[in-house]
Amino acid sequence: MAHPAVTLAAIAMLAAATASQAQQQELPVNSVADGVFVYNGQTAQMTRENDGAIANVGFIVGRDAVAVIDTGGSLRVGRQLLAAIRARTNKPIRYVINTHGHPDHVFGNGAFVQDGMIFVGHANLPRALAARGQFYLDAFRRTMGDQLIDEIRIVPPTLLVSGTLNLDLGGRMLVLRAWPAAHSDCDLTVFDEKSGTLFAGDLVFLAHTPVLDGSIRGWLAVIGELGALPAERVVPGHGPVSEWPAALADERRYLETLATDVRGLVARGAPIAAAGTAASAERSRWELFDDYNTRNATAAFSEIEWE
Amino acid sequence: MGIARALPYIARVASIRVKVVTMSGYLFRLFSVACFLLFGAPLAPAAEANDPWPGLVQDIFNNRPMNDGSEVIGIEMPARAEDAAIVPVTLRTKLSPGDGRQVLSITLVIDQNPAPMAAKFQLGPDAKVSEISTRVRVNNYTDVHAVTELSDGKLYMIKTYVKASGGCSAPAAKNADEAKGRLGQMRYRQFAKAGEGPASGIREAQIMIGHPNNSGLQMDQVTHLYVPAFFVNELRLWQDDSLVLTMEGGISISEDPNIRFTYVSNGAKRFRAEAKDTEGHVFQREWKMDDSGT
């Protein structure tokens, strides 16, 4: 029989290992095409309870290297994404691509910081992170708590995209495209030519009420161009992986309704405080509608009144 | 107020706040980001623990006594900021027609913002301005105070409380390039005032000024220096040559400053606006009273 002290030490080690394993547990990812893996985020606000894992994130494995697309809403989620990658491939991670600057997509970047890692983003992403990064850390401390927020570092991109950029993972070309202001002013899409998979970031929402933080007119114009991309499926920023371009229909209808209703309010001389009545016909079709619709309408009003 | 006065205040509240005096002596506090960098600890919890209002009464109002303003002025804001960068606020005077006192000025203070003094409106002596709406940035959960000075020489205060917005909303530009592109554009619009015929002389109008109204709180990633603040700090509105309203503004006013107001027409044929910003630009424009377009 083992000495009690040895037993105690063994229990302590086991407890430590379990705790560390809990930290390193894998994000549950699905393979949506050969070599393309996606974690489907919860449709929710970022909280302590969900670790901020509300956005879709994923990775693409080529012959030589791996590219990560968005890193989740906390360092913990980023580490879990890293664990999910390491459970599937030993190939080096060469690129971490951020589809834009919102916290649910970039807070996990720190998990991937190491020599030689290339962080990729829209040419406007550094400006957006500079203007908003510290504000986001302060604001989300309230809902996510010190433990999750303390370890987060804002990691800006080192490789900037204006127009388009091709990244070769070895027999696998990713086509990155930077868009004019739409969902935000730093939206970047990633198209995997090999599988026909488009990672659209928050240019595409399904189920989750679209969130306007750029330009409603710009977004509607970008949707028109996006629809022409020869993709088979889309990984939206929020919502299920879906067929392309049918996946655009709900979002287009919402944004068109919002723009039309807001134009009516502006024409009638309504004050911006009344903007939240716009797009009320859409309420039953979306989740988190009351969290985002008034905000979207307010932003749209301040843009459309300059038409 | 001067630097000499600012120093005891810093000691008194025992929190580390960098004070910069600008804009005709009004006070700016650049705390959150700067202190995070200097001391490695975010100040949000400290800001909640300390009520900044007593210090603001000293800094902005020279410690003058505050009287209850609930019979003098109303303030309307949403209970929650939906878009942190564009929070509507309406100030409405409540003096009865028989009250001999006049509203001289209304000062809007957003206590927990980096620059709490959002705006000071001075009302033209003959324009009988009864309502002013604008849009502000709200950085945090905060009290918002409106302080009115009446012709009796006293200050009257009311307050409301606004919760910060959720999600990825931020009090920063959504489309920074577009904001720069509109610099200096001005628009005037006149609205039909419900329930009031033209004979009453009561008019509702709006002035829009294209301006990024940068907060100056962003850091340049390359130089690690703060981008200078760049905002509209003065706006004056006239009907013919009679002053309707002036605003001294700060960085808490939203991008593209927008002022909607109700006043009494003196029969003027022209409406005139002049805005100045912190880089010395002067934007001037005038409209015939029927011109409510651009």
Coordinates of C-alpha atoms in Angstrom, one line a residue:
Chain A
M1 CA 0.0 0.0 0.0
A2 CA 1.3 3.5 -0.9
H3 CA 2.5 5.8 1.7
P4 CA -0.2 8.4 2.6
A5 CA 2.1 11.3 1.6
V6 CA 2.7 9.7 -1.8
T7 CA -1.1 9.2 -2.3
L8 CA -1.7 12.8 -1.3
A9 CA 0.9 14.0 -3.8
A10 CA -0.6 11.9 -6.5
I11 CA -4.0 13.3 -5.8
A12 CA -2.7 16.8 -5.9
M13 CA -0.9 16.1 -9.2
L14 CA -4.1 14.6 -10.6
A15 CA -6.1 17.7 -9.5
A16 CA -3.5 20.0 -11.1
A17 CA -3.6 18.0 -14.3
T18 CA -7.4 18.1 -14.4
A19 CA -7.4 21.8 -13.8
S20 CA -4.9 22.3 -16.6
Q21 CA -6.9 20.0 -18.9
A22 CA -10.0 22.0 -18.2
Q23 CA -8.1 25.1 -19.4
Q24 CA -6.8 23.3 -22.4
Q25 CA -10.0 21.5 -23.4
E26 CA -10.8 21.6 -27.1
L27 CA -13.3 23.8 -28.6
P28 CA -15.9 21.4 -30.3
V29 CA -15.3 22.0 -34.0
N30 CA -17.0 20.4 -37.0
S31 CA -15.4 19.5 -40.3
V32 CA -17.5 21.4 -42.9
A33 CA -15.3 20.4 -45.8
D34 CA -12.1 18.5 -46.3
G35 CA -9.5 20.3 -44.0
V36 CA -12.0 23.0 -43.0
F37 CA -13.1 23.1 -39.3
V38 CA -15.6 25.4 -37.7
Y39 CA -16.7 26.1 -34.1
N40 CA -20.3 27.3 -34.1
G41 CA -20.7 30.1 -31.5
Q42 CA -23.7 30.4 -29.2
T43 CA -26.2 33.1 -30.2
A44 CA -25.8 35.2 -27.1
Q45 CA -24.0 38.2 -25.6
M46 CA -20.5 37.5 -24.2
T47 CA -20.6 36.6 -20.5
R48 CA -18.6 34.9 -17.8
E49 CA -20.6 31.8 -18.3
N50 CA -20.0 31.3 -22.0
D51 CA -16.4 32.5 -22.0
G52 CA -17.2 34.9 -24.8
A53 CA -17.5 32.0 -27.2
I54 CA -20.3 33.5 -29.2
A55 CA -18.8 34.0 -32.7
N56 CA -18.0 31.3 -35.2
V57 CA -14.2 30.6 -35.5
G58 CA -12.4 28.1 -37.5
F59 CA -9.2 26.9 -39.2
I60 CA -8.1 25.6 -42.6
V61 CA -5.4 22.9 -43.0
G62 CA -3.2 23.0 -46.1
R63 CA -0.4 20.7 -47.2
D64 CA 2.2 22.8 -45.4
A65 CA 0.5 25.0 -42.9
V66 CA -2.7 26.0 -41.0
A67 CA -4.6 29.3 -41.1
V68 CA -6.8 30.3 -38.2
I69 CA -9.8 32.5 -38.9
D70 CA -10.8 34.5 -35.8
T71 CA -9.9 33.5 -32.3
G72 CA -13.0 33.9 -30.1
G73 CA -14.1 36.2 -27.3
S74 CA -11.4 35.4 -24.6
L75 CA -7.9 34.0 -24.3
R76 CA -9.5 30.9 -22.9
V77 CA -11.5 30.3 -26.1
G78 CA -8.3 31.0 -28.1
R79 CA -6.4 28.4 -26.2
Q80 CA -9.3 25.9 -26.7
L81 CA -9.2 26.6 -30.4
L82 CA -5.5 26.0 -30.4
A83 CA -6.1 22.7 -28.6
A84 CA -8.7 21.7 -31.2
I85 CA -6.2 22.4 -34.0
R86 CA -3.4 20.4 -32.3
A87 CA -5.7 17.5 -31.8
R88 CA -6.1 17.3 -35.6
T89 CA -2.8 18.3 -37.1
N90 CA 0.8 18.9 -36.2
K91 CA 1.4 21.3 -39.2
P92 CA 2.6 24.7 -38.2
I93 CA 0.0 27.5 -37.7
R94 CA 1.3 30.2 -40.0
Y95 CA -1.5 32.8 -40.2
V96 CA -4.1 34.1 -37.7
I97 CA -6.6 36.0 -39.8
N98 CA -9.1 38.4 -38.1
T99 CA -12.3 39.1 -40.1
H100 CA -12.7 42.5 -38.2
G101 CA -12.0 44.1 -34.9
H102 CA -14.9 43.1 -32.6
P103 CA -14.0 41.5 -29.3
D104 CA -15.8 38.2 -29.9
H105 CA -13.5 37.7 -32.9
V106 CA -10.1 39.0 -31.6
F107 CA -9.9 38.6 -27.8
G108 CA -8.4 35.1 -28.3
N109 CA -5.5 36.3 -30.5
G110 CA -3.1 36.2 -27.6
A111 CA -3.3 32.4 -27.5
F112 CA -1.5 32.3 -30.9
V113 CA 1.3 34.8 -30.2
Q114 CA 4.7 33.2 -30.9
D115 CA 7.7 33.9 -33.0
G116 CA 6.9 33.9 -36.7
M117 CA 3.2 34.0 -36.3
I118 CA 1.6 36.3 -38.9
F119 CA -1.5 38.1 -37.8
V120 CA -3.6 39.2 -40.8
G121 CA -6.3 41.9 -41.0
H122 CA -7.9 44.7 -43.0
A123 CA -5.7 47.7 -43.5
N124 CA -8.1 49.6 -41.2
L125 CA -8.0 47.0 -38.4
P126 CA -5.0 48.6 -36.5
R127 CA -6.9 51.9 -36.3
A128 CA -10.1 50.2 -35.1
L129 CA -8.2 48.3 -32.4
A130 CA -6.4 51.4 -31.3
A131 CA -9.6 53.4 -31.0
R132 CA -11.6 50.6 -29.3
G133 CA -9.4 48.0 -27.8
Q134 CA -9.0 49.5 -24.3
F135 CA -12.7 50.5 -24.3
Y136 CA -13.7 46.9 -25.0
L137 CA -11.5 45.5 -22.3
D138 CA -13.0 47.9 -19.7
A139 CA -16.6 47.4 -20.9
F140 CA -16.5 43.6 -21.0
R141 CA -14.9 43.3 -17.6
R142 CA -18.4 44.0 -16.3
T143 CA -20.1 41.0 -18.0
M144 CA -17.1 38.6 -18.3
G145 CA -15.3 39.3 -15.0
D146 CA -11.7 39.9 -14.1
Q147 CA -10.5 36.3 -14.5
L148 CA -11.3 36.2 -18.2
I149 CA -10.4 39.8 -19.0
D150 CA -7.2 40.1 -17.1
E151 CA -5.3 37.8 -19.4
I152 CA -6.6 39.3 -22.7
R153 CA -4.1 41.4 -24.8
I154 CA -5.1 43.2 -27.9
V155 CA -3.0 41.8 -30.7
P156 CA -3.0 44.0 -33.9
P157 CA -2.3 42.5 -37.3
T158 CA 1.2 42.5 -38.8
L159 CA 0.1 41.8 -42.4
L160 CA -2.4 44.2 -43.7
V161 CA -4.8 43.7 -46.6
S162 CA -6.2 46.4 -48.9
G163 CA -8.0 45.0 -51.9
T164 CA -7.1 41.3 -52.1
L165 CA -4.3 39.0 -50.9
N166 CA -3.6 35.4 -51.6
L167 CA -2.2 33.1 -48.9
D168 CA -0.9 29.7 -50.0
L169 CA -1.1 27.0 -47.3
G170 CA 0.5 24.5 -49.7
G171 CA -1.8 23.3 -52.5
R172 CA -4.5 25.4 -51.0
M173 CA -5.0 29.1 -51.9
L174 CA -6.9 31.3 -49.6
V175 CA -8.2 34.5 -51.2
L176 CA -8.5 37.4 -48.7
R177 CA -10.5 40.4 -49.6
A178 CA -10.8 43.7 -47.7
W179 CA -14.2 45.4 -48.1
P180 CA -15.3 49.0 -47.8
A181 CA -17.2 50.0 -44.6
A182 CA -20.2 47.6 -44.2
H183 CA -20.7 45.7 -41.0
S184 CA -17.7 47.5 -39.6
D185 CA -15.0 49.6 -41.3
C186 CA -12.5 46.7 -41.3
D187 CA -14.3 43.7 -42.7
L188 CA -12.2 41.0 -44.4
T189 CA -13.4 37.7 -46.0
V190 CA -11.5 34.5 -46.5
F191 CA -12.3 32.3 -49.5
D192 CA -10.9 28.8 -49.6
E193 CA -10.9 28.0 -53.3
K194 CA -10.3 24.3 -52.8
S195 CA -13.4 23.6 -50.9
G196 CA -15.6 26.5 -52.0
T197 CA -15.9 27.7 -48.4
L198 CA -16.3 31.4 -47.7
F199 CA -15.5 32.7 -44.2
A200 CA -17.5 35.9 -44.3
G201 CA -17.0 37.1 -40.8
D202 CA -19.8 39.4 -39.6
L203 CA -20.6 40.5 -43.2
V204 CA -23.1 37.6 -42.9
F205 CA -25.4 36.9 -40.0
L206 CA -27.9 34.1 -39.8
A207 CA -30.4 33.8 -36.8
H208 CA -28.5 36.4 -34.8
T209 CA -29.8 39.9 -35.5
P210 CA -27.3 41.6 -37.8
V211 CA -25.2 44.2 -36.0
L212 CA -24.5 47.5 -37.8
D213 CA -21.2 49.1 -36.8
G214 CA -20.0 50.5 -40.2
S215 CA -22.4 51.7 -42.9
I216 CA -25.8 50.4 -43.8
R217 CA -25.6 51.7 -47.4
G218 CA -22.1 50.2 -47.6
W219 CA -23.2 46.9 -46.3
L220 CA -26.1 46.6 -48.8
A221 CA -23.7 47.3 -51.6
V222 CA -21.2 44.8 -50.3
I223 CA -23.9 42.1 -50.0
G224 CA -24.6 42.6 -53.7
E225 CA -20.9 41.9 -54.6
L226 CA -20.5 39.1 -52.0
G227 CA -23.4 37.2 -53.6
A228 CA -21.4 36.9 -56.8
L229 CA -18.5 35.0 -55.1
P230 CA -18.4 31.4 -56.4
A231 CA -18.7 29.8 -53.0
E232 CA -20.6 26.6 -52.2
R233 CA -21.1 27.4 -48.5
V234 CA -20.6 30.2 -46.1
V235 CA -19.3 30.3 -42.5
P236 CA -21.1 33.4 -41.2
G237 CA -19.8 35.4 -38.3
H238 CA -22.8 34.2 -36.3
G239 CA -25.3 31.4 -37.1
P240 CA -25.1 28.1 -38.9
V241 CA -22.8 27.2 -41.8
S242 CA -25.2 27.5 -44.8
E243 CA -25.5 27.2 -48.6
W244 CA -24.3 30.1 -50.7
P245 CA -25.6 32.6 -51.7
A246 CA -29.1 31.7 -50.3
A247 CA -27.6 32.5 -46.9
L248 CA -27.7 36.2 -47.7
A249 CA -31.4 36.5 -48.2
D250 CA -32.5 37.1 -44.5
E251 CA -29.8 39.6 -43.8
R252 CA -30.5 41.5 -47.0
R253 CA -34.2 41.7 -46.3
Y254 CA -33.5 42.9 -42.7
L255 CA -31.1 45.6 -43.8
E256 CA -33.3 46.8 -46.7
T257 CA -36.3 47.0 -44.3
L258 CA -34.3 48.9 -41.8
A259 CA -33.0 51.4 -44.4
T260 CA -36.5 51.9 -45.9
D261 CA -38.1 52.4 -42.5
V262 CA -35.4 54.8 -41.4
R263 CA -35.7 56.8 -44.6
G264 CA -39.4 57.2 -43.8
L265 CA -38.6 58.4 -40.3
V266 CA -36.1 61.0 -41.6
A267 CA -38.4 62.2 -44.3
R268 CA -41.2 62.7 -41.7
G269 CA -38.9 64.7 -39.5
A270 CA -39.0 62.1 -36.6
P271 CA -36.2 62.6 -34.0
I272 CA -33.4 60.0 -33.8
A273 CA -34.8 59.0 -30.4
A274 CA -37.7 57.4 -32.3
A275 CA -35.4 55.3 -34.6
G276 CA -36.0 52.1 -32.7
T277 CA -39.4 51.7 -34.3
A278 CA -37.8 50.9 -37.6
A279 CA -37.7 47.3 -38.9
S280 CA -40.2 46.2 -36.3
A281 CA -41.7 43.8 -38.9
E282 CA -38.5 41.8 -38.5
R283 CA -38.7 41.2 -34.8
S284 CA -40.0 37.6 -34.9
R285 CA -37.4 36.5 -37.5
W286 CA -34.3 37.1 -35.4
E287 CA -32.7 36.3 -32.1
L288 CA -31.4 39.1 -29.8
F289 CA -33.6 41.5 -31.8
D290 CA -34.2 43.8 -28.8
D291 CA -30.5 43.8 -28.0
Y292 CA -29.5 45.2 -31.4
N293 CA -32.3 46.6 -33.5
T294 CA -32.6 50.0 -31.8
R295 CA -28.8 50.4 -31.9
N296 CA -28.8 49.5 -35.6
A297 CA -31.6 51.9 -36.3
T298 CA -29.9 54.7 -34.5
A299 CA -26.7 54.1 -36.4
A300 CA -28.6 53.9 -39.7
F301 CA -30.5 57.1 -38.9
S302 CA -27.3 59.1 -38.3
E303 CA -26.0 57.9 -41.7
I304 CA -29.2 58.2 -43.8
E305 CA -30.0 61.7 -42.6
W306 CA -27.0 62.8 -44.6
E307 CA -28.3 61.4 -47.8
Chain B
M1 CA -10.3 77.3 -13.9
G2 CA -6.6 77.0 -13.7
I3 CA -4.0 74.4 -13.1
A4 CA -3.5 75.6 -9.5
R5 CA -7.0 74.8 -8.7
A6 CA -6.8 71.4 -10.4
L7 CA -4.0 70.1 -8.2
P8 CA -5.8 70.1 -4.8
Y9 CA -8.7 68.3 -6.5
I10 CA -6.4 65.5 -7.7
A11 CA -5.2 65.1 -4.2
R12 CA -8.7 65.2 -2.7
V13 CA -10.2 62.4 -4.7
A14 CA -7.0 60.4 -4.4
S15 CA -7.4 59.0 -7.8
I16 CA -4.9 59.4 -10.6
R17 CA -6.4 61.6 -13.2
V18 CA -4.5 63.6 -15.7
K19 CA -6.1 67.0 -16.1
V20 CA -5.8 69.1 -19.1
V21 CA -7.4 72.5 -19.3
T22 CA -8.6 73.5 -22.7
M23 CA -11.7 75.0 -24.3
S24 CA -12.2 78.3 -22.6
G25 CA -11.0 77.0 -19.3
Y26 CA -13.2 73.9 -19.2
L27 CA -11.7 70.8 -17.9
F28 CA -10.9 67.5 -19.5
R29 CA -9.8 64.4 -17.8
L30 CA -8.0 61.8 -19.8
F31 CA -8.0 59.0 -17.3
S32 CA -8.9 55.6 -18.4
V33 CA -6.4 54.9 -21.1
A34 CA -3.6 57.0 -19.9
C35 CA -3.7 55.6 -16.4
F36 CA -3.9 52.0 -17.7
L37 CA -0.7 52.6 -19.5
L38 CA 1.0 54.4 -16.6
F39 CA 0.0 52.1 -13.8
G40 CA -1.1 48.9 -15.4
A41 CA -4.5 48.9 -13.7
P42 CA -7.8 49.8 -15.3
L43 CA -9.6 52.5 -13.5
A44 CA -13.2 51.4 -14.2
P45 CA -13.8 50.1 -10.7
A46 CA -12.2 53.2 -9.1
A47 CA -14.4 55.4 -11.3
E48 CA -17.5 53.6 -9.9
A49 CA -16.4 53.8 -6.4
N50 CA -15.8 57.5 -6.5
D51 CA -18.7 59.8 -7.3
P52 CA -17.1 62.4 -9.5
W53 CA -20.0 64.9 -9.1
P54 CA -18.7 66.9 -6.2
G55 CA -15.4 67.4 -7.9
L56 CA -17.2 68.4 -11.1
V57 CA -19.3 70.9 -9.3
Q58 CA -16.1 72.5 -8.1
D59 CA -14.3 72.3 -11.5
I60 CA -17.1 73.3 -13.8
F61 CA -19.4 75.4 -11.6
N62 CA -16.9 76.9 -9.2
N63 CA -18.7 75.2 -6.2
R64 CA -21.8 77.4 -6.6
P65 CA -24.8 76.0 -4.8
M66 CA -27.0 73.6 -6.7
N67 CA -30.8 74.0 -6.4
D68 CA -33.4 71.4 -7.3
G69 CA -34.1 71.9 -11.0
S70 CA -37.1 69.5 -11.3
E71 CA -39.5 72.5 -11.8
V72 CA -37.0 74.3 -14.1
I73 CA -35.8 71.8 -16.7
G74 CA -36.3 68.2 -17.9
I75 CA -33.8 65.8 -19.4
E76 CA -34.7 62.8 -21.5
M77 CA -32.2 60.0 -22.4
P78 CA -32.8 56.3 -23.0
A79 CA -32.2 54.2 -19.8
R80 CA -29.6 52.3 -21.8
A81 CA -27.3 53.6 -24.4
E82 CA -28.1 51.5 -27.4
D83 CA -25.2 52.8 -29.6
A84 CA -22.5 54.1 -27.3
A85 CA -21.4 56.7 -30.0
I86 CA -24.9 58.2 -30.6
V87 CA -27.1 58.5 -27.5
P88 CA -30.0 61.0 -27.9
V89 CA -30.5 63.6 -25.2
T90 CA -33.3 66.2 -25.0
L91 CA -33.3 69.2 -22.6
R92 CA -36.6 70.9 -22.1
T93 CA -37.3 74.1 -20.1
K94 CA -40.2 73.9 -17.8
L95 CA -40.7 77.4 -16.6
S96 CA -44.3 78.4 -16.8
P97 CA -45.2 81.3 -19.1
G98 CA -45.9 83.5 -16.1
D99 CA -42.5 82.9 -14.5
G100 CA -40.5 86.1 -14.7
R101 CA -37.2 84.3 -14.8
Q102 CA -35.3 83.4 -18.0
V103 CA -33.1 80.5 -18.8
L104 CA -29.6 81.9 -19.5
S105 CA -27.7 78.6 -20.0
I106 CA -27.9 74.8 -19.8
T107 CA -24.8 72.8 -19.1
L108 CA -24.8 69.0 -19.9
V109 CA -22.4 66.9 -17.8
I110 CA -21.8 63.1 -18.4
D111 CA -20.1 62.3 -15.1
Q112 CA -18.2 59.1 -16.1
N113 CA -17.0 60.2 -19.5
P114 CA -13.3 61.1 -20.1
A115 CA -14.5 64.7 -20.7
P116 CA -17.5 65.1 -18.5
M117 CA -18.4 68.6 -19.7
A118 CA -20.3 67.6 -22.8
A119 CA -21.8 71.0 -23.8
K120 CA -22.8 74.4 -22.5
F121 CA -25.7 75.9 -24.3
Q122 CA -26.4 79.7 -23.9
L123 CA -29.8 80.8 -25.0
G124 CA -30.4 83.9 -27.0
P125 CA -32.2 86.6 -24.9
D126 CA -35.0 87.0 -27.4
A127 CA -35.4 83.5 -29.0
K128 CA -37.3 81.8 -26.2
V129 CA -35.6 78.5 -26.8
S130 CA -37.6 75.8 -25.0
E131 CA -36.1 72.6 -26.2
I132 CA -32.6 71.4 -27.3
S133 CA -31.8 67.9 -28.5
T134 CA -28.4 66.5 -29.4
R135 CA -26.4 63.3 -29.4
V136 CA -23.6 62.3 -27.1
R137 CA -21.1 59.5 -26.5
V138 CA -21.6 57.5 -23.3
N139 CA -18.6 55.5 -22.2
N140 CA -19.8 53.9 -19.0
Y141 CA -22.7 53.5 -16.6
T142 CA -23.1 57.1 -15.6
D143 CA -25.1 59.9 -14.0
V144 CA -25.9 62.7 -16.5
H145 CA -26.5 66.1 -15.0
A146 CA -28.2 69.1 -16.6
V147 CA -27.5 72.4 -14.8
T148 CA -29.5 75.5 -15.7
E149 CA -28.6 79.1 -14.8
L150 CA -31.6 81.3 -14.6
S151 CA -31.8 85.1 -14.7
D152 CA -32.2 85.0 -10.8
G153 CA -28.5 84.2 -10.8
K154 CA -29.0 80.7 -9.3
L155 CA -28.1 77.2 -10.7
Y156 CA -30.7 74.5 -10.9
M157 CA -29.7 70.9 -11.4
I158 CA -31.4 67.7 -12.4
K159 CA -29.9 64.3 -13.3
T160 CA -30.7 61.0 -14.9
Y161 CA -28.8 57.7 -15.2
V162 CA -27.8 55.9 -18.3
K163 CA -26.5 52.4 -18.6
A164 CA -23.6 51.8 -21.0
S165 CA -24.4 49.9 -24.2
G166 CA -23.7 46.2 -24.5
G167 CA -22.2 44.2 -27.4
C168 CA -19.4 45.6 -29.5
S169 CA -20.8 49.1 -29.6
A170 CA -18.0 51.7 -28.8
P171 CA -18.0 55.5 -28.5
A172 CA -15.7 55.7 -31.5
A173 CA -16.1 56.3 -35.2
K174 CA -17.9 53.6 -37.2
N175 CA -16.6 54.8 -40.5
A176 CA -13.7 57.0 -39.9
D177 CA -13.0 57.8 -43.5
E178 CA -16.5 58.9 -44.2
A179 CA -16.4 61.2 -41.1
K180 CA -13.3 63.0 -42.4
G181 CA -14.9 63.3 -45.9
R182 CA -17.9 65.2 -44.5
L183 CA -15.7 67.8 -42.7
G184 CA -17.3 71.2 -42.6
Q185 CA -20.6 70.3 -44.4
M186 CA -23.5 72.1 -42.8
R187 CA -27.2 71.5 -43.1
Y188 CA -30.2 73.3 -41.8
R189 CA -33.7 71.9 -41.7
Q190 CA -37.0 73.3 -40.4
F191 CA -39.7 70.9 -39.1
A192 CA -43.4 71.4 -38.9
K193 CA -44.2 71.8 -35.2
A194 CA -47.1 69.5 -34.3
G195 CA -50.1 71.4 -32.8
E196 CA -48.6 74.8 -33.5
G197 CA -49.8 76.9 -36.4
P198 CA -47.3 79.3 -38.1
A199 CA -49.0 82.2 -36.4
S200 CA -47.6 81.1 -33.0
G201 CA -44.1 81.8 -34.3
I202 CA -42.8 78.6 -32.6
R203 CA -40.3 76.9 -34.9
E204 CA -38.4 73.6 -34.6
A205 CA -35.2 73.4 -36.6
Q206 CA -32.0 71.4 -36.8
I207 CA -28.4 72.1 -37.6
M208 CA -26.0 69.3 -38.7
I209 CA -22.2 69.8 -39.0
G210 CA -20.1 67.2 -40.7
H211 CA -17.1 66.7 -38.3
P212 CA -15.3 63.6 -36.9
N213 CA -15.3 65.2 -33.4
N214 CA -12.4 63.0 -32.5
S215 CA -11.9 62.3 -28.9
G216 CA -8.1 62.3 -28.9
L217 CA -8.1 59.2 -26.7
Q218 CA -6.8 56.9 -29.4
M219 CA -3.2 56.0 -29.5
D220 CA -1.2 55.8 -32.7
Q221 CA 0.1 52.2 -32.8
V222 CA 3.4 53.2 -34.4
T223 CA 4.3 56.3 -32.5
H224 CA 2.5 55.4 -29.2
L225 CA 1.4 59.0 -29.1
Y226 CA -2.2 60.1 -28.7
V227 CA -3.9 61.3 -31.8
P228 CA -4.8 64.9 -31.0
A229 CA -8.4 65.7 -30.1
F230 CA -10.2 67.4 -33.0
F231 CA -13.7 68.6 -32.4
V232 CA -16.2 71.4 -32.8
N233 CA -15.8 73.6 -29.7
E234 CA -18.0 76.5 -30.6
L235 CA -21.3 76.8 -32.5
R236 CA -23.4 80.0 -32.8
L237 CA -26.9 80.3 -34.4
W238 CA -28.7 83.4 -35.4
Q239 CA -32.0 84.4 -36.9
D240 CA -31.0 87.5 -38.9
D241 CA -28.7 89.2 -36.4
S242 CA -30.4 88.0 -33.3
L243 CA -28.7 85.2 -31.4
V244 CA -30.7 82.0 -31.0
L245 CA -28.3 79.6 -29.3
T246 CA -24.6 79.0 -28.8
M247 CA -22.9 75.8 -27.8
E248 CA -19.5 75.2 -26.3
G249 CA -18.9 71.6 -27.1
G250 CA -16.4 68.9 -26.1
I251 CA -15.6 65.4 -27.2
S252 CA -18.6 63.9 -25.6
I253 CA -20.7 65.3 -28.4
S254 CA -21.2 62.6 -31.1
E255 CA -19.5 62.7 -34.5
D256 CA -21.3 65.0 -36.9
P257 CA -22.7 67.3 -34.2
N258 CA -26.5 67.6 -34.6
I259 CA -28.5 70.2 -32.7
R260 CA -32.3 70.2 -32.9
F261 CA -34.1 73.0 -31.1
T262 CA -37.4 74.8 -30.6
Y263 CA -37.5 78.6 -30.6
V264 CA -39.7 81.5 -31.4
S265 CA -39.3 83.2 -34.7
N266 CA -38.8 87.0 -34.8
G267 CA -39.9 87.0 -38.4
A268 CA -36.3 86.8 -39.7
K269 CA -35.6 86.0 -43.3
R270 CA -32.3 84.3 -42.8
F271 CA -30.9 81.7 -40.5
R272 CA -27.1 81.7 -39.9
A273 CA -24.7 79.3 -38.4
E274 CA -21.0 79.5 -37.5
A275 CA -19.0 76.7 -36.1
K276 CA -15.3 76.6 -35.0
D277 CA -13.2 73.6 -34.2
T278 CA -10.0 72.9 -32.2
E279 CA -7.8 73.3 -35.3
G280 CA -9.1 76.8 -35.9
H281 CA -11.4 75.9 -38.9
V282 CA -14.4 78.2 -39.1
F283 CA -17.4 76.9 -40.9
Q284 CA -20.1 79.4 -41.8
R285 CA -23.3 79.1 -43.7
E286 CA -26.6 80.9 -44.0
W287 CA -30.0 79.8 -45.3
K288 CA -33.2 81.6 -46.3
M289 CA -35.8 80.7 -43.8
D290 CA -37.8 78.6 -46.3
D291 CA -34.7 76.7 -47.4
S292 CA -34.9 73.6 -45.3
G293 CA -32.9 71.4 -47.6
T294 CA -29.1 71.4 -47.9

